[in-house]
Amino acid sequence: MLKVDGVSTHIGKIKILHEIYFQVEKGQIVSIIGANGAGKSTLLNTLAGLYRPTSGTITLENDVISGYPANKVVEKGLSLVPEGRQIFSNLTVKENLLLGMFSKYYKEKKLAEENLTKILDMFPSLKKHLKNLGGNLSGGEQQMLAIGRGLMSNPKIILLDEPSMGLAPKIVYEILDTLMIIKEDLGTMVILVEQNVKAALKVCDQAYVIDQGRIIINGTRDEISSNPQVISAYLGIKSAGA
Amino acid sequence: MKKLCKSICSFSLMLILVIALSACNMETSGGNDKKDGDGGKEVIKIGAIFAETGPASTLGKTQANYVKLIQKQLDEAGTINGKKIEIIMQDYETDDTKAVIAADKLISEGVVAVVGATQASTSMAILPKISGEGIPLMTVAPVNPEAKDIYQMAPSNLTNASLIIKFLKENNISKVAWINARDGFGVEGLPSFEKVAKENDIKIVAHEEFDATATDMTVQLTNIRKKNPEAVIVWSRTPGAGIVARNFKALGFDIPMIQSSASANKGFLDQVKDNNENIYVIGSKLSVVDQLPNGEQKDRLKKFREDYRTMFNSDPDNFTAHAADGFHLLIEAIKAGNTTSEDIHNYLKTEVNKYSGLTGSFELQSDYVGPYEDGFSVLGIENNEWKYYE
Amino acid sequence: MELLMQYIVTGLTVGSIYALLAIGFVTVYNITGILNFAQGEFAMIGALTCITFVNAGLPMYASIIFAILISATIGLIVERTAILHARNTSVIILIIITIGVSTFLKGMGLIIWGTNPKQLTPLIKMEPIHFMGAVINPQSIFIFIVLLILLAVLYVFFEKTYIGSALRACEKNPRAAKLMGINPSTMSALAFTLAAALGAIAGILITPITDATYEMGFLIGVKGFVGMVIGGMHSIPGAVAGALLVGLLETFSGGFISTFYSDAITFLVLILVLFFKPNGIFARASGERV
Amino acid sequence: MSKLEKVLYGNRLKPFLFLVGLILMLPFVVKSSYIFTILILIGIYSIVTLGLCLLIGYAGQISLGHAAFFGIGAYTSGVLTTSFQLSPWLALVIGMVTTFFIAYLIGIPILKLKGHFLALATLGINIIFYILILGLNQLTGGAAGLIGIPSLSLFGLPLTDKLFFYFFVWTAALLVLLLSLNIVRSHVGRVLRSIHDSEIATETLGVKVENYKVAIFALSAAFASLAGSMYAHYITFVAPPTFYITKSILFLIMVMVGGAGSVWGAILGTTVIMFLNEIIRFVGHTYFGISGEVEIVVYGLIIILIMMFLPKGLMHVISKPIQKLKQKKKVKIKSHKDMISQKGV
Amino acid sequence: MSKLLEVRGLTKQFGGVTAVSEISFDVGAGEIVAVIGPNGAGKTTLFNMISCFLSPTNGEAYFKGNKLTGQKIPQLAHLGIARTFQNLQIFHNLTVLENVMMGAHVKLKTNVVNAAFRLPRILKDERIAYDLALDAIHLVGLEELMFEQAGQLSYGLQKQLEFARAIVYKPDFIMLDEPMAGLNDYETNRMAGYIKKLKSEGISFLFVEHKMATVMELADRIIVLDFGKKIAEGTPDEIQQNAKVIAAYLGEEVV
């Protein structure tokens, strides 16, 4: 499990995250909900080691991972699929995927091949593009590639930052379906940050609402879905107008 | 860690500034004292400005070395007329502005004469400052013949040119091509040669230049070949001079190539190793001491070379000899009891008559600038060594 | 015709010297975004150490290998000490730091090897070749061949190997690369080491033609740099093509216009290229989607 | 100085008067002509670095070619006074005006470039200029240099005297400093700093960013030209190597070491670098018996260290304790603030 | 209501992808128009085309009858158009006051020459800029922080600062790219208050926003984009009832 214990993060002199506490149990998808600028991305980036928390600890299965740089955090089993996909547009799909397990590649070349097959089975649409440049894929395929790349290192937990951005609804649901597969087949924990709150709430087990860098509401999917505050703020203009 | 480095950094800089100010003050007062008591003091200072570093260091390095040598000799010899001679050496890093600063520094130190600078253009840059103070300047480069108030230790370009002409005439050559480096040394040669060539009916059929740091001169030589000259004259320092020679050989020229005195050193010999027939340089007899006929000149040059060899384990070249002549003349003057700039001026202008220097004989009161051509000769190369022709 | 041939041959010779330098520039620039003004100094160090070893009696090939290794180590040390610290500062500070490194290395070269030009006997001793009226120095052919081999090796290294793809990933998107577990700082060290080794190879190769001095690096460095910009900063083949073009431009302008102004013409072309095609004339549109 | 200005930019009179005082005082302390030459050169170079500081520190544009503009000034003065017997003063002005227009024309295309490309383009300009002065040897004397440039004289007082020249140079430098301060402490200064921070936002506010960049480039070039003319008349000899890229790099280092963020940094940096050079030489020769080679190494090392650990320059280090002093006064200012938050201070 | 901004068939293609396709709409004087749509729907691209940061593949925009398309960016401020940015573009190294004073640029006649010689004009300009800036600073209530470095401010305050800078010279038309993003409820309400106040002074707004409650409260008219196309336009009430909007913006139900 992943345990976040009182984490605060500053960017420059500004405190973005204020003592965040939460945890992800094995086999869970946890959704983090919040407005633009609420601190969701900062939270994910802090977990992944791109920012160094100014206080608090992050523990992944008895292993303290806070304070390590991003490249070390990956080795410890936490993988972040960044916002806007950030695939390597000048590399082929295969190269993109293989880079996903950079830290282990030279030690376990065989595992790399196995993982590659596994991921390609999971995302059949990537198979036919294996030799194409990542930059030439469609948005949906790029997102699949980004997730697949994140999974290549056999992470214990995978973090997804707005995977639905700029994608047609149909594809968004395909991606969310994949998350269920990741959770069930691979047993990987998932943290999902999503604008599309309704969709996110469909797949998650647990959800946290973050505002102003603080977690203001938390609960199970059903609790959050029925929370009137959440409904008015995030679940649509119908309630806002009403 | 970073903070520590930062504070150490700023602290040391502050320290340096403090040292700077105190150092300047020290020098200021020191300089003054010595200047005031010039006549009665125990120490006579001679300044030296050479390009120990920078592009011209191929010429200036041995000159700077020589300062150490002569200082040692002077120290060993004890005092002259009860006075100690101290040589203050300044490296101007082949930078004219730094040379001017160095000149001012020497003036502040109260030197009675200055030897330098390595390059002609730099000598011109420091000349107004130094002659303005009435201090004699012994330049070691061939300067513009119109320059006044300057003693030239190197043979003038006219001297060099007439040596070349003599060589050309002996070999019945009347059409030559000229190629030079585009720097202070390289461009000085042509005007004098043009003048002498005109008087002797020798035609310059091609003129090319190359950048002093260029790596290939094939294009220039190809352009020259179009004009069918009977000899090629090169005016450049090393390594450019050596590269021209190599390109010249590679292109299969079978005419003589004559190089300036800046090539009369070991570096050039190494550059054209094993492929050097038909290459000649204007060299000081210093380069061929062993082949000289026995005599006073040979002994003098030999001693000079041996002294230098023992100290630096390498050979001096004619540029070292120019510097040495400059110092020797000044020491002569001081030995004769002249301890002020004015006296030295007078001595050099009136007393020096047929002084036999390392690079030729001087007659400083005549209009002729620089040593006579008796210290120089056109040298060939044989078995990768300089070859002297009588 | 004869003249034309000679200009082409000379142009390619000079151009391949610049190209060898340009390769090193591109390697560092592409991976770290730094224009390393000290690249020429690595050529100097490579050449002079090699000569020192040869003079000490080591066999040629061993000397070359040692010289490359030493230069690469120096490259690594430079990166770890001077560059690592300042990686995230502004372009101008990085420029000045690399200038400082260049000054420092040049000074060290001067202390160790002095001012006199040093020679290296070519690996292949042959008489100049006469071809269609032009004279070709065998060493130029050798340089050209090594250049092609290096191009091929680097192509395979960057395009076909795993670590090469990691380096390219690092160039394109260092943040995402970090998320993959690639340490950009390690890659930057690798880039500098590689570039220093390439610089050393360049220095060793060109010394039989140009001779080595402590200050040989600057001008060929600048020219290699110009070649790289003209050809395109992002691809090694582009930079090599650009450098060869600079060589040809120099000899042709030297031959047909004036040898006085050939450098000026080169830089004029550079400014025109910067103005009209800032990505270099050989840059192709990248297959990127916005 | 209006109250409003004081509120916006703080006091400038004190440091300016301090500098004036220092300049007036130095001749009483310093007697050595060697130190005078250095002080004069610091004055001359400061004029260049002040302009460069406006360009680099304020507008955020790099230049590796200012030695060319320095050279245009020097050669215009040199050629016009020797070959055409023009008055040095007229030549100096002609040099400045010419340089301004040349830089303006060059600046229009070149300042569209950024970062490394701008650096390379300006470097190219420097090399082209260098080759031109070598090539036009009928006019410039080529590689042999231009000799016999007359010294300046002012109201019949010949400036060959070091003291007069010292005062003359520093008067000019102070004037340039004043002009630079005026620019920095006005809306233009704000515009330039805005360009540095965000070009897009500045344009959105209606600023024709290109025009400002080019104008500052041309102005800094004109300053460099002024300094070049003075250099020519002081040394009375110019040769091409003085105006090579190495000099441009030297100017750049002076600005960065002093701290590009402040015009005072330009003067500080110039002073420090000039003395640093001499100190390395002096201390090295006297105490360690080292020679020229080691100087270069130490020099390179110092540049690397300063850029690594003090990227904001020495001015930043010096101004910090001053700022701390000011913090103490802050209480006072607070009440002042209340007053000026109303209109019509 | 007279037309202030007219957008006619703006289209933008990047490579082969159409990011914005055939969008037309008007903004009247004194009107507030909001553009909404999912992330990546092309809102910012549209914004950038209107404000001349991108040149459209097709179509044009007019402001008070002047063609905007093809203008240089600085010209827009002179026409009376101001804008803010999604990822803040404040001047970090300037103080708050200086940032806001920059906004007064179009009202000033200072140039390099008269600044260098400190002609009387300069002091007058400083006064003008200062007075205008104070008005704007008072409006957004940043008086206390006037002399702080802008980079030191919190995100919310920087957002207010950028807004203040945009309104200094009293433009006729202000384009705001996600003005409420990252603001808390209190700050959001304040920002909405400023917008309303300026509207009452006759200034028009075009803004992109995600916070629906704010959009519904402020906007006179809403334009909905999805995949680069305009799928709906109307009053807040109409938009809330629009089935297409609900499907695109909220996502279909997960089956």
PDB file of C-alpha atoms in Angstrom, chain E residues 51-122:
ATOM      1  CA  SER E  51      -5.515  37.827 -30.058  1.00  0.00           C
ATOM      2  CA  CYS E  52      -3.170  37.348 -33.057  1.00  0.00           C
ATOM      3  CA  PHE E  53      -0.792  34.949 -31.303  1.00  0.00           C
ATOM      4  CA  LEU E  54      -1.611  32.396 -33.980  1.00  0.00           C
ATOM      5  CA  SER E  55      -2.556  33.129 -37.510  1.00  0.00           C
ATOM      6  CA  PRO E  56      -5.645  31.176 -38.508  1.00  0.00           C
ATOM      7  CA  THR E  57      -5.622  28.756 -41.403  1.00  0.00           C
ATOM      8  CA  ASN E  58      -8.890  30.293 -42.459  1.00  0.00           C
ATOM      9  CA  GLY E  59     -11.353  32.965 -41.431  1.00  0.00           C
ATOM     10  CA  GLU E  60     -10.863  36.280 -39.740  1.00  0.00           C
ATOM     11  CA  ALA E  61     -11.813  38.365 -36.748  1.00  0.00           C
ATOM     12  CA  TYR E  62     -12.857  42.023 -36.656  1.00  0.00           C
ATOM     13  CA  PHE E  63     -12.778  44.473 -33.806  1.00  0.00           C
ATOM     14  CA  LYS E  64     -14.893  47.621 -34.113  1.00  0.00           C
ATOM     15  CA  GLY E  65     -14.866  46.956 -37.822  1.00  0.00           C
ATOM     16  CA  ASN E  66     -11.024  46.703 -38.017  1.00  0.00           C
ATOM     17  CA  LYS E  67      -9.621  43.456 -39.243  1.00  0.00           C
ATOM     18  CA  LEU E  68      -7.694  41.819 -36.420  1.00  0.00           C
ATOM     19  CA  THR E  69      -6.304  38.888 -38.319  1.00  0.00           C
ATOM     20  CA  GLY E  70      -2.757  39.568 -39.461  1.00  0.00           C
ATOM     21  CA  GLN E  71      -2.197  42.431 -37.038  1.00  0.00           C
ATOM     22  CA  LYS E  72       0.932  42.560 -34.920  1.00  0.00           C
ATOM     23  CA  ILE E  73       0.317  41.667 -31.279  1.00  0.00           C
ATOM     24  CA  PRO E  74       1.224  45.095 -29.809  1.00  0.00           C
ATOM     25  CA  GLN E  75      -1.309  46.734 -32.097  1.00  0.00           C
ATOM     26  CA  LEU E  76      -4.147  45.041 -30.224  1.00  0.00           C
ATOM     27  CA  ALA E  77      -3.517  46.958 -27.051  1.00  0.00           C
ATOM     28  CA  HIS E  78      -3.678  50.180 -29.020  1.00  0.00           C
ATOM     29  CA  LEU E  79      -7.044  49.122 -30.431  1.00  0.00           C
ATOM     30  CA  GLY E  80      -8.326  48.554 -26.914  1.00  0.00           C
ATOM     31  CA  ILE E  81      -7.990  44.800 -26.430  1.00  0.00           C
ATOM     32  CA  ALA E  82      -6.351  43.358 -23.330  1.00  0.00           C
ATOM     33  CA  ARG E  83      -5.789  39.732 -22.418  1.00  0.00           C
ATOM     34  CA  THR E  84      -4.560  37.466 -19.657  1.00  0.00           C
ATOM     35  CA  PHE E  85      -2.944  34.079 -19.950  1.00  0.00           C
ATOM     36  CA  GLN E  86      -3.871  30.607 -18.799  1.00  0.00           C
ATOM     37  CA  ASN E  87      -0.404  29.979 -17.421  1.00  0.00           C
ATOM     38  CA  LEU E  88       0.209  33.350 -15.855  1.00  0.00           C
ATOM     39  CA  GLN E  89       2.555  35.746 -17.617  1.00  0.00           C
ATOM     40  CA  ILE E  90       3.463  38.221 -14.949  1.00  0.00           C
ATOM     41  CA  PHE E  91       6.873  39.853 -14.694  1.00  0.00           C
ATOM     42  CA  HIS E  92       8.428  37.966 -11.807  1.00  0.00           C
ATOM     43  CA  ASN E  93      11.318  40.308 -11.206  1.00  0.00           C
ATOM     44  CA  LEU E  94       9.262  43.485 -11.150  1.00  0.00           C
ATOM     45  CA  THR E  95       7.356  44.695  -8.125  1.00  0.00           C
ATOM     46  CA  VAL E  96       3.579  44.536  -8.069  1.00  0.00           C
ATOM     47  CA  LEU E  97       3.372  48.243  -8.688  1.00  0.00           C
ATOM     48  CA  GLU E  98       5.797  48.070 -11.615  1.00  0.00           C
ATOM     49  CA  ASN E  99       3.869  45.176 -13.106  1.00  0.00           C
ATOM     50  CA  VAL E 100       0.679  47.157 -13.051  1.00  0.00           C
ATOM     51  CA  MET E 101       2.407  50.294 -14.308  1.00  0.00           C
ATOM     52  CA  MET E 102       3.524  48.307 -17.343  1.00  0.00           C
ATOM     53  CA  GLY E 103      -0.144  48.039 -18.221  1.00  0.00           C
ATOM     54  CA  ALA E 104      -0.259  51.758 -18.824  1.00  0.00           C
ATOM     55  CA  HIS E 105       2.204  51.539 -21.709  1.00  0.00           C
ATOM     56  CA  VAL E 106      -0.210  52.559 -24.451  1.00  0.00           C
ATOM     57  CA  LYS E 107      -0.959  55.792 -22.631  1.00  0.00           C
ATOM     58  CA  LEU E 108       2.697  56.821 -22.458  1.00  0.00           C
ATOM     59  CA  LYS E 109       4.990  58.560 -24.895  1.00  0.00           C
ATOM     60  CA  THR E 110       8.267  57.591 -23.251  1.00  0.00           C
ATOM     61  CA  ASN E 111      10.940  56.274 -25.593  1.00  0.00           C
ATOM     62  CA  VAL E 112      14.586  55.412 -25.233  1.00  0.00           C
ATOM     63  CA  VAL E 113      15.802  58.864 -26.263  1.00  0.00           C
ATOM     64  CA  ASN E 114      13.669  61.034 -24.034  1.00  0.00           C
ATOM     65  CA  ALA E 115      14.185  58.597 -21.192  1.00  0.00           C
ATOM     66  CA  ALA E 116      17.966  58.785 -21.533  1.00  0.00           C
ATOM     67  CA  PHE E 117      17.894  62.576 -21.321  1.00  0.00           C
ATOM     68  CA  ARG E 118      15.127  62.633 -18.755  1.00  0.00           C
ATOM     69  CA  LEU E 119      12.975  65.150 -20.582  1.00  0.00           C
ATOM     70  CA  PRO E 120      10.032  66.553 -18.603  1.00  0.00           C
ATOM     71  CA  ARG E 121       7.752  64.231 -20.538  1.00  0.00           C
ATOM     72  CA  ILE E 122       9.186  61.299 -18.577  1.00  0.00           C
TER      73      ILE E 122
END
